[in-house]
Short mmCIF file of C-alpha atoms in Angstrom, two decimals:
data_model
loop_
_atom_site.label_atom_id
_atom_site.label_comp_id
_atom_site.label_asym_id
_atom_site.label_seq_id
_atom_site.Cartn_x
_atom_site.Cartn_y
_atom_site.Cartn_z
CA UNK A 27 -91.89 -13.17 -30.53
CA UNK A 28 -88.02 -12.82 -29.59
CA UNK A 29 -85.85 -12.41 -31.78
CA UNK A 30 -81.99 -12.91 -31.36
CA UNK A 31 -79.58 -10.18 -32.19
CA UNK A 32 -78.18 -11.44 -35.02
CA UNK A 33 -81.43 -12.15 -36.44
CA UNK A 34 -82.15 -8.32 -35.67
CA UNK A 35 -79.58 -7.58 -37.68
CA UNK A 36 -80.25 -9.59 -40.77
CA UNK A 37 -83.52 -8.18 -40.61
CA UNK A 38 -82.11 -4.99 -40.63
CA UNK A 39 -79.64 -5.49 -43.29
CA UNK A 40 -82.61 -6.80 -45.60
CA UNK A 41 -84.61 -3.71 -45.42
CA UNK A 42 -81.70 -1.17 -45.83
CA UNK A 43 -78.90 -3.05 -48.02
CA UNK A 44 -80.30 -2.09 -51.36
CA UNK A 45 -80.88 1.52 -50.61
CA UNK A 46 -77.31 1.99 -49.33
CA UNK A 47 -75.95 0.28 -52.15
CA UNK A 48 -77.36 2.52 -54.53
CA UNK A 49 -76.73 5.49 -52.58
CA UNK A 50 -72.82 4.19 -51.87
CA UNK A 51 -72.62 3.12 -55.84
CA UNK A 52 -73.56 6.76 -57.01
CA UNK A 53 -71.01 8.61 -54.76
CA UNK A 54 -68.51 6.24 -55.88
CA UNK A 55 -69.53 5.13 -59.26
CA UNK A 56 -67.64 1.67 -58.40
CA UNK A 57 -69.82 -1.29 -56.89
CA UNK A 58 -66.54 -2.64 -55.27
CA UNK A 59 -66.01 0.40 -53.21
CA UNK A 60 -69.72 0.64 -52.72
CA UNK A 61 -69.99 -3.10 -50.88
CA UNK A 62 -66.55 -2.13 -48.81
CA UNK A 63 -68.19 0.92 -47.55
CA UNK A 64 -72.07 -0.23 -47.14
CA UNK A 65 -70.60 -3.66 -45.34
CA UNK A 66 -68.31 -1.17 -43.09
CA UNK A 67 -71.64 1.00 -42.19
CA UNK A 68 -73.56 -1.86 -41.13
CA UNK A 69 -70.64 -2.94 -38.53
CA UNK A 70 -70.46 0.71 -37.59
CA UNK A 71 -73.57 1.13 -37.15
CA UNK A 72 -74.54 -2.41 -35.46
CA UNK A 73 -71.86 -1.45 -32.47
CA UNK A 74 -73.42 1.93 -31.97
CA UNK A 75 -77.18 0.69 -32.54
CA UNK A 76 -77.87 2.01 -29.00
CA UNK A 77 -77.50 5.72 -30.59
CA UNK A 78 -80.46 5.35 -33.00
CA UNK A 79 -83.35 7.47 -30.74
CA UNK A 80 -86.17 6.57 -33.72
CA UNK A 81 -86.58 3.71 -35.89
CA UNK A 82 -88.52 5.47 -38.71
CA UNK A 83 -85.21 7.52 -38.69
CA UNK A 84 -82.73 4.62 -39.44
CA UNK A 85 -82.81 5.10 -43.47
CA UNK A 86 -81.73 8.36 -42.53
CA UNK A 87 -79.31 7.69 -39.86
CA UNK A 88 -77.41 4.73 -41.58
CA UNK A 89 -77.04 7.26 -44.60
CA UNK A 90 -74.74 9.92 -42.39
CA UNK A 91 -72.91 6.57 -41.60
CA UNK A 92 -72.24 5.44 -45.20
CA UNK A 93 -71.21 8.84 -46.16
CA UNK A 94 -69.12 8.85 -43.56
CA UNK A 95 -67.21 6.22 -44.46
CA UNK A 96 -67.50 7.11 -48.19
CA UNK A 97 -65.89 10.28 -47.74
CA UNK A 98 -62.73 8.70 -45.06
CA UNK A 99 -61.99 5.69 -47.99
CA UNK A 100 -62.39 8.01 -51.49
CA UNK A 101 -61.53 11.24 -52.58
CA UNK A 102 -62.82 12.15 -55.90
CA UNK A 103 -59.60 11.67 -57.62
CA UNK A 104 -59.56 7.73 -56.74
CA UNK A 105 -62.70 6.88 -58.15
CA UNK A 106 -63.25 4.64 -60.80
CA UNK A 107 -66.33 3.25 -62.71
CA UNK A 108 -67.02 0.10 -62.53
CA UNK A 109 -69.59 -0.29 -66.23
CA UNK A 110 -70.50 -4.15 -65.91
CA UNK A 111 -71.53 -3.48 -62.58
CA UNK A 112 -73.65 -0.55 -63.28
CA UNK A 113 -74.86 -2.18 -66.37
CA UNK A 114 -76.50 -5.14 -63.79
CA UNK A 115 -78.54 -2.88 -62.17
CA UNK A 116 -81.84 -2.52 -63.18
CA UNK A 117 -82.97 1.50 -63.83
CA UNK A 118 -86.48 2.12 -63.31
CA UNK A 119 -87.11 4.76 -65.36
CA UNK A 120 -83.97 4.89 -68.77
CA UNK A 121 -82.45 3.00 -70.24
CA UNK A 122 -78.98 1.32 -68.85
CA UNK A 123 -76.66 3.57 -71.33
CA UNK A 124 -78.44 6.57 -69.55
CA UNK A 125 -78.44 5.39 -65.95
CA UNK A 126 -74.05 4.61 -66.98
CA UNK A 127 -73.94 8.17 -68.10
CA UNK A 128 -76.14 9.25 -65.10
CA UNK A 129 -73.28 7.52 -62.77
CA UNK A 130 -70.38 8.50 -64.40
CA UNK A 131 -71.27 12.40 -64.40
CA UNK A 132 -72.02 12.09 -60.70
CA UNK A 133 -68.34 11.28 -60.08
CA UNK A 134 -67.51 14.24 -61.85
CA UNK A 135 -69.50 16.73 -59.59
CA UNK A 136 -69.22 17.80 -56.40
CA UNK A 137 -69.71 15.26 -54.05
CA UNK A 138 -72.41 17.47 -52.50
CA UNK A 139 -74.08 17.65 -55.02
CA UNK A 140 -74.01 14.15 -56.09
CA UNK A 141 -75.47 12.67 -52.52
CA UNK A 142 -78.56 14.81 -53.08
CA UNK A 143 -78.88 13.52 -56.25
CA UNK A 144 -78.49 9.97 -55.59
CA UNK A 145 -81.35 10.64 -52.18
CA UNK A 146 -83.43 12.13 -54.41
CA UNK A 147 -83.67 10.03 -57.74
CA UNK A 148 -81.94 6.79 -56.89
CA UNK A 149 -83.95 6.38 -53.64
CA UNK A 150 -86.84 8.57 -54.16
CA UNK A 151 -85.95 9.79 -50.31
CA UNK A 152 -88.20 13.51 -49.29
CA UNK A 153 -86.66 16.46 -48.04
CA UNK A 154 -87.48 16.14 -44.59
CA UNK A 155 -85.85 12.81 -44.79
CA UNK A 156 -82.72 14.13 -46.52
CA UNK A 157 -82.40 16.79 -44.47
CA UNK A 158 -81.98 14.60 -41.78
CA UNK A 159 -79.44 12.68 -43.67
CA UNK A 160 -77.47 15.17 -44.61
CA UNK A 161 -77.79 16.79 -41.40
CA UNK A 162 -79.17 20.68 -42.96
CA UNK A 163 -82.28 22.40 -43.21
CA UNK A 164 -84.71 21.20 -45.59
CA UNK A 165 -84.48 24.53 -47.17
CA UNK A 166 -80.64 23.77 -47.78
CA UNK A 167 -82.08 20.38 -49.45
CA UNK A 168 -84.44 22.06 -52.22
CA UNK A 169 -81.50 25.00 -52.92
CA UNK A 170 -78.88 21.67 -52.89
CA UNK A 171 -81.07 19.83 -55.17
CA UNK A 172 -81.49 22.92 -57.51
CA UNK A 173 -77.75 23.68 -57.91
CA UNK A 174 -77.24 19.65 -58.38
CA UNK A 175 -79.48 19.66 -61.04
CA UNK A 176 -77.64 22.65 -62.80
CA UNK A 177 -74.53 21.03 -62.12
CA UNK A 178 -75.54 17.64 -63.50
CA UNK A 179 -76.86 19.14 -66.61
CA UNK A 180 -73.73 21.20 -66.93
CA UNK A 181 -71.52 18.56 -66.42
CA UNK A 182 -73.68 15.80 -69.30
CA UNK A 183 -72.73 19.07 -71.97
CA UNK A 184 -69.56 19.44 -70.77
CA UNK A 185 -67.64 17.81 -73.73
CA UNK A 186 -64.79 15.35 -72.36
CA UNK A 187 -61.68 14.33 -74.52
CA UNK A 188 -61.00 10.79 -74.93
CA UNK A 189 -57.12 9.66 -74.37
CA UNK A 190 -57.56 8.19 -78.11
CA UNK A 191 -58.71 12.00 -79.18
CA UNK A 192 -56.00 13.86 -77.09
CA UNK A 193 -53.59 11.74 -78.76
CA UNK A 194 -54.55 11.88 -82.20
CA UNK A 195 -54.04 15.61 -82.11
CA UNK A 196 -50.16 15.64 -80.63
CA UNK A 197 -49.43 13.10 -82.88
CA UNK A 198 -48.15 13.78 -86.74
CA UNK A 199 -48.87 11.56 -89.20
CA UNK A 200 -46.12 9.48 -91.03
CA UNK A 201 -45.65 10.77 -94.40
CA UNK A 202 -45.24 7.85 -97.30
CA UNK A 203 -42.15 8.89 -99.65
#
């Protein structure tokens, strides 16, 4: 059967939009950012389709795009969460209060170690595949993941002071005469 380009492309787009979303949405923790940056992959990666040697290795090779582009748009002091968004996105396994915690402490770690989180958990990617994605050994991966998990768990007990609780305390009460 022939197929035109564009309908190459939509194809394509189908069976790769979702996990680049997710994977976009947890380095970024906004869905905005995450549709700029997944749209501007695609484009990317559409005009330089000729590079792609293997098809099984397109999950892996539109990934080093979208991070890519994630990391030229956002540095970790510009992102934002976005909760409605995250809230309309179904978790597998928790709850939507966890998987909003789960995304918000990403953006608080290293952005290192948030990626192999997100590969991992979010799209249930191996280590031979995210190795390839990331572009490092898949020994790297495993010690990545381990320190990610650490970091993750470090970061959910980290206590973190609301603006209403920093306030409270640098603020004396009025006192009635």
């Amino acid at each position: 059967m022939f197929q035109t380009a564009e309908s190459r492309y939509n194809l394509w787009v189908r069976e790769h939009y979702r996990f680049l979303m997710r994977s976009a949405w947890a380095l970024t923790g906004s869905r905005a950012a995450a549709e700029d940056i997944v749209q501007d992959c695609f484009a990317a990666a559409w005009r330089h389709r000729d590079q792609l040697r293997q098809a099984e290795s397109a999950r892996a090779w539109l990934f080093q795009i979208m991070r890519r582009n994630a990391r030229r748009h956002f540095s970790p002091g510009n992102l934002s969460i976005d909760d409605e968004a995250v809230a309309e996105q179904p978790a597998p396994d928790c709850g939507m209060d966890d998987r909003l915690d789960v995304v918000k402490v990403l953006t608080r770690i290293s952005p290192i170690h948030g990626e192999v989180l997100a590969l991992y958990y979010f799209d249930d990617m191996s280590t031979s595949l995210m190795a390839d994605a990331l572009e490092v050994a898949p020994g790297t991966v495993l010690s990545r993941l381990a320190r990610a998990r650490e970091a993750l768990r470090e970061a959910m007990l980290a206590p973190r002071a609301r603006p209403r609780d920093a306030l409270a305390t640098s603020v004396t009460p009025l006192r009635r005469a």
